[in-house]
mmCIF file of C-alpha atoms in Angstrom:
data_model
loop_
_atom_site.group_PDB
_atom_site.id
_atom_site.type_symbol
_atom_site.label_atom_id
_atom_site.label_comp_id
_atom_site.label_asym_id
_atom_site.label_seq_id
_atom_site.Cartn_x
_atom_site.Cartn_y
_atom_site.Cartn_z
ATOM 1 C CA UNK E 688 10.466 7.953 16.170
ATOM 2 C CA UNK E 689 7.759 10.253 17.281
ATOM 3 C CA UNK E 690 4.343 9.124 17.595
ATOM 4 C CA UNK E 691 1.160 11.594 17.018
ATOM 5 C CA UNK E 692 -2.183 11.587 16.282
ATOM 6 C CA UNK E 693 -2.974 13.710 13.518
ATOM 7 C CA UNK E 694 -4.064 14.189 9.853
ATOM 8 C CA UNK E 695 -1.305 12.484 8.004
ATOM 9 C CA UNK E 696 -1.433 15.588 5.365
ATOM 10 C CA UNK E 697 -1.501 18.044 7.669
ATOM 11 C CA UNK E 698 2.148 17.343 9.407
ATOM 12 C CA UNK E 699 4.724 19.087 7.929
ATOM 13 C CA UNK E 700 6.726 16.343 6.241
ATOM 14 C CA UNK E 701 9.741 15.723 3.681
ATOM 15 C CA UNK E 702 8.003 12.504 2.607
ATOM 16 C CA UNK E 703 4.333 10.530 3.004
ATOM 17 C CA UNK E 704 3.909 6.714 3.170
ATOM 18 C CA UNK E 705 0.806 5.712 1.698
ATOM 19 C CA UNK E 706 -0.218 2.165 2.720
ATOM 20 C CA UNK E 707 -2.030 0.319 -0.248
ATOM 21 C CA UNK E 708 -3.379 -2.944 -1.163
ATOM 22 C CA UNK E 709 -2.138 -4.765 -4.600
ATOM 23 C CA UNK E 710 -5.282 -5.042 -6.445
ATOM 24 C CA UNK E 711 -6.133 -3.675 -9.682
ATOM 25 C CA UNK E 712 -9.421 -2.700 -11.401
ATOM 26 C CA UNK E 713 -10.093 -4.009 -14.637
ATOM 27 C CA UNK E 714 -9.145 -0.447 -15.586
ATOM 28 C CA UNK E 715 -5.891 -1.402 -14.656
ATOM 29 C CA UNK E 716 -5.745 1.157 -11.581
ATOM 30 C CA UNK E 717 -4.844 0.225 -8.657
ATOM 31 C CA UNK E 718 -7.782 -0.387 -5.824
ATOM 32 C CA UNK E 719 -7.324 2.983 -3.355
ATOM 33 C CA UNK E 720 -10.669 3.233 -1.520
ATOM 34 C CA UNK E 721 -9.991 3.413 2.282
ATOM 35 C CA UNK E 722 -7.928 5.453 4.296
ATOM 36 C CA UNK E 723 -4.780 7.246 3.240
ATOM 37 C CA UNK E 724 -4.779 5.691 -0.223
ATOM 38 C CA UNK E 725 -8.151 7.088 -0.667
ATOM 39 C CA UNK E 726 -7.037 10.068 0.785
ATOM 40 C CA UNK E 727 -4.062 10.477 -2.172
ATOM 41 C CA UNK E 728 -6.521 9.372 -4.692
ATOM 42 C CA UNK E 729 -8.492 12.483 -4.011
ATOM 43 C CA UNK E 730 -5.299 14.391 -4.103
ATOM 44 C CA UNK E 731 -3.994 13.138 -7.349
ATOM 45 C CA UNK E 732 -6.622 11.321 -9.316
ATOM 46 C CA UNK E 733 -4.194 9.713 -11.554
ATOM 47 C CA UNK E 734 -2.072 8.252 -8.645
ATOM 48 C CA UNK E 735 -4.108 4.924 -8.921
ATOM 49 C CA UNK E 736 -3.156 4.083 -12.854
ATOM 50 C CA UNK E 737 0.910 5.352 -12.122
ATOM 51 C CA UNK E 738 1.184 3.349 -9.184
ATOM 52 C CA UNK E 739 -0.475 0.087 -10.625
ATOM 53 C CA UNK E 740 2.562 0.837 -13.442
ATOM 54 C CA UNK E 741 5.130 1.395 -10.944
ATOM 55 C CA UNK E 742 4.022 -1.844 -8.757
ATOM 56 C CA UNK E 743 3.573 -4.274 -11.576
ATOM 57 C CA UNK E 744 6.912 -3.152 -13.096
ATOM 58 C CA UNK E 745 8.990 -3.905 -10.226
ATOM 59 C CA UNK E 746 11.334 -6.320 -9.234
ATOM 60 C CA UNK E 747 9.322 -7.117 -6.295
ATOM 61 C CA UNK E 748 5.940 -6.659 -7.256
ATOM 62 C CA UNK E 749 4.782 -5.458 -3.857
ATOM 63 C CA UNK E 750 7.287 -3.762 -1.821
ATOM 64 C CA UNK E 751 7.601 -0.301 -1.347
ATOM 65 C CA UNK E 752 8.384 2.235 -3.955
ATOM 66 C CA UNK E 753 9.434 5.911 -4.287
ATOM 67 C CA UNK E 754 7.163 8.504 -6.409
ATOM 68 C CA UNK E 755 10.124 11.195 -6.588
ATOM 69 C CA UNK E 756 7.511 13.819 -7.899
ATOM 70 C CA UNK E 757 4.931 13.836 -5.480
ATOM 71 C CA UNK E 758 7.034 12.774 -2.400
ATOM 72 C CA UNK E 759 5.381 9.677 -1.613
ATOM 73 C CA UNK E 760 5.935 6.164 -0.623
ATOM 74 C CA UNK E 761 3.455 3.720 -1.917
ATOM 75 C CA UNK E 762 3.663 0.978 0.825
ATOM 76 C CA UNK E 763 1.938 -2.412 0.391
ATOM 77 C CA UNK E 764 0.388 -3.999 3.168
ATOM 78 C CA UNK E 765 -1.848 -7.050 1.798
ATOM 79 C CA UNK E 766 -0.753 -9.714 -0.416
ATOM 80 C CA UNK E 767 0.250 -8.738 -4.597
ATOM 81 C CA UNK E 768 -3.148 -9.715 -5.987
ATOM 82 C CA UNK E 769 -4.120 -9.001 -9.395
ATOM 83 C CA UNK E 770 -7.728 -9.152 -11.295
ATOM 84 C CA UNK E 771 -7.524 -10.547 -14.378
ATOM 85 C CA UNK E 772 -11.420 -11.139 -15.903
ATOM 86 C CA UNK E 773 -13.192 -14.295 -14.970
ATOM 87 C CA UNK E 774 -9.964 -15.187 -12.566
ATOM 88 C CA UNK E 775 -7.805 -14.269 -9.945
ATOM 89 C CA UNK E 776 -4.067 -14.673 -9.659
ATOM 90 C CA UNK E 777 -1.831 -14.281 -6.762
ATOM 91 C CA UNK E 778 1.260 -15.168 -5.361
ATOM 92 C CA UNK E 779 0.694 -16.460 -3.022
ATOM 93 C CA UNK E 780 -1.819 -19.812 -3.257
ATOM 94 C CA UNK E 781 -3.750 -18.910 -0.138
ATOM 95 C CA UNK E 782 -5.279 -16.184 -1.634
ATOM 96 C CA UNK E 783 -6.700 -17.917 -5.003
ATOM 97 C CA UNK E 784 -9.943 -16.377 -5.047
ATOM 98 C CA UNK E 785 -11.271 -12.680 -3.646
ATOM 99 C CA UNK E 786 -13.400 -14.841 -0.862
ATOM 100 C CA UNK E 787 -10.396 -14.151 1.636
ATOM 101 C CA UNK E 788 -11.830 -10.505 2.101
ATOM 102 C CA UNK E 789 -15.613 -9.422 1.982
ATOM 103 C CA UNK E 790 -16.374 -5.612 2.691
ATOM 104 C CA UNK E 791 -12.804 -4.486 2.892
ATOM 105 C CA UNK E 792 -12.511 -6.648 5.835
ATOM 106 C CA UNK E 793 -10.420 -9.853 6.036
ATOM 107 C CA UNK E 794 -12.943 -12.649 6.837
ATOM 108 C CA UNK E 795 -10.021 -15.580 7.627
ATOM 109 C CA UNK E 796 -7.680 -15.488 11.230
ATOM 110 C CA UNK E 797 -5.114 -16.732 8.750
ATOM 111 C CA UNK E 798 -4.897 -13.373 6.538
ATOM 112 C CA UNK E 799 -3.867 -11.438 9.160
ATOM 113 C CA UNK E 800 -0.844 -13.263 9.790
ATOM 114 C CA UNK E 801 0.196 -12.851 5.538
ATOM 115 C CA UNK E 802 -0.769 -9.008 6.511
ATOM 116 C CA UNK E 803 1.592 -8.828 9.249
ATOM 117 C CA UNK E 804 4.013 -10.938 7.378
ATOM 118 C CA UNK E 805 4.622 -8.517 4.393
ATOM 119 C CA UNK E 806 4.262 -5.497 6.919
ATOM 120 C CA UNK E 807 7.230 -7.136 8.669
ATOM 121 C CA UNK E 808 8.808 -7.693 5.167
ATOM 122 C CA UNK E 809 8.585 -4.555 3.853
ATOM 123 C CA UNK E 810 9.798 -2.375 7.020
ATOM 124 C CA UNK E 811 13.284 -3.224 6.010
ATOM 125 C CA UNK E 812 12.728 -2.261 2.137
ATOM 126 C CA UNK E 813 10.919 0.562 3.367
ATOM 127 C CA UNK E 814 14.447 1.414 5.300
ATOM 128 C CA UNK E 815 16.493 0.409 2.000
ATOM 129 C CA UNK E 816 14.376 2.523 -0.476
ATOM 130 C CA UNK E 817 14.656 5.774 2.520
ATOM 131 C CA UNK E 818 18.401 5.706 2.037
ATOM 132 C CA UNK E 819 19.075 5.106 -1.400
ATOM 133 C CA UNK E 820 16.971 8.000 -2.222
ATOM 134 C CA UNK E 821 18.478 9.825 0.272
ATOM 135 C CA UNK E 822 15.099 11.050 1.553
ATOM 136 C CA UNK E 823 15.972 13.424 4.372
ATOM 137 C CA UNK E 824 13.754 14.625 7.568
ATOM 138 C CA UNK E 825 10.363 13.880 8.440
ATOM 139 C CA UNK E 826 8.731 10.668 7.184
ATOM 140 C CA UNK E 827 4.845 10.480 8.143
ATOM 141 C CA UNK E 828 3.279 7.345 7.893
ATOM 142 C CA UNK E 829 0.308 5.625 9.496
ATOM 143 C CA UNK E 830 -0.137 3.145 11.176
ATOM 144 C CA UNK E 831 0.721 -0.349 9.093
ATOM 145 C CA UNK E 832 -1.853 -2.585 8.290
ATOM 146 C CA UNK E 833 -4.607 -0.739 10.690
ATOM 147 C CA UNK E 834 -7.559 0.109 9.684
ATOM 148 C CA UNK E 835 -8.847 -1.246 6.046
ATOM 149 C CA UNK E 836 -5.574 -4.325 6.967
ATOM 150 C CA UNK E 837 -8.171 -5.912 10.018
ATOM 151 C CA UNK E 838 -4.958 -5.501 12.663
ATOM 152 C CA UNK E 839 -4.738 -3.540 15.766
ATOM 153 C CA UNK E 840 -2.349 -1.384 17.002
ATOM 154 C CA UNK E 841 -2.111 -2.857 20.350
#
């Protein structure tokens, strides 16, 4: 693994990971309004309503998944959440209502740890879903869970 700093568009790469939350818009598009998801929103403006499609059909619901035509990795790094109007379901029953995060930030110590968690969780998949699509030489990615996900590199 190499490390650098640079535009995560800009390396010359086989393959992109793009981190992303698990929330949808009552549009049914998936929330991608920080960072690199932004950044691929801009790019393809119909990424957000394919990838809420390609999440929410499958079998895990939020771990990483392969968009063949556009080379990227769509790789979840907070908890699957879901709007649904007037309520919010999740699976997980810390996270019943949208007061866990306020700005973008996460407000609770607690939520950093579930961040981490499915980082941690995912890495593997990540791995998995790399070789059965036989994805072959560079993989850019950022850095999980930094940024919009409240942790710190360090």
């Amino acid at each position: 693994m190499l490390e650098v700093e640079q535009d995560l568009w800009e390396v010359k790469a086989s393959c992109r990971v793009i981190t992303i939350n698990c929330y949808l818009k009552q549009d049914h598009s998936l929330v991608m309004g920080r960072g690199c998801a932004l950044e691929a929103r801009n790019r393809y403006p119909e990424l957000p309503y394919e990838w809420a499609r390609n999440l929410f059909m499958s079998r895990s619901q939020s771990g990483p998944f392969f968009d063949k035509e556009r080379k990227l990795i769509g790789f979840p790094v907070k908890p699957k959440v879901h709007y649904i109007p007037a309520m919010w379901a999740t699976d997980n029953p810390e996270y019943q209502h949208p007061g866990w995060m306020w700005g973008g930030k996460i407000q609770s110590p607690g939520c950093y740890a579930k961040v981490l968690e499915m980082i941690l969780r995912n890495v593997p998949e990540l791995v998995e879903l790399v070789h059965l699509e036989n994805i072959k030489g560079t993989i850019v990615l950022p850095r999980l869970g930094c940024g919009a996900g409240g942790l710190s590199w360090k």
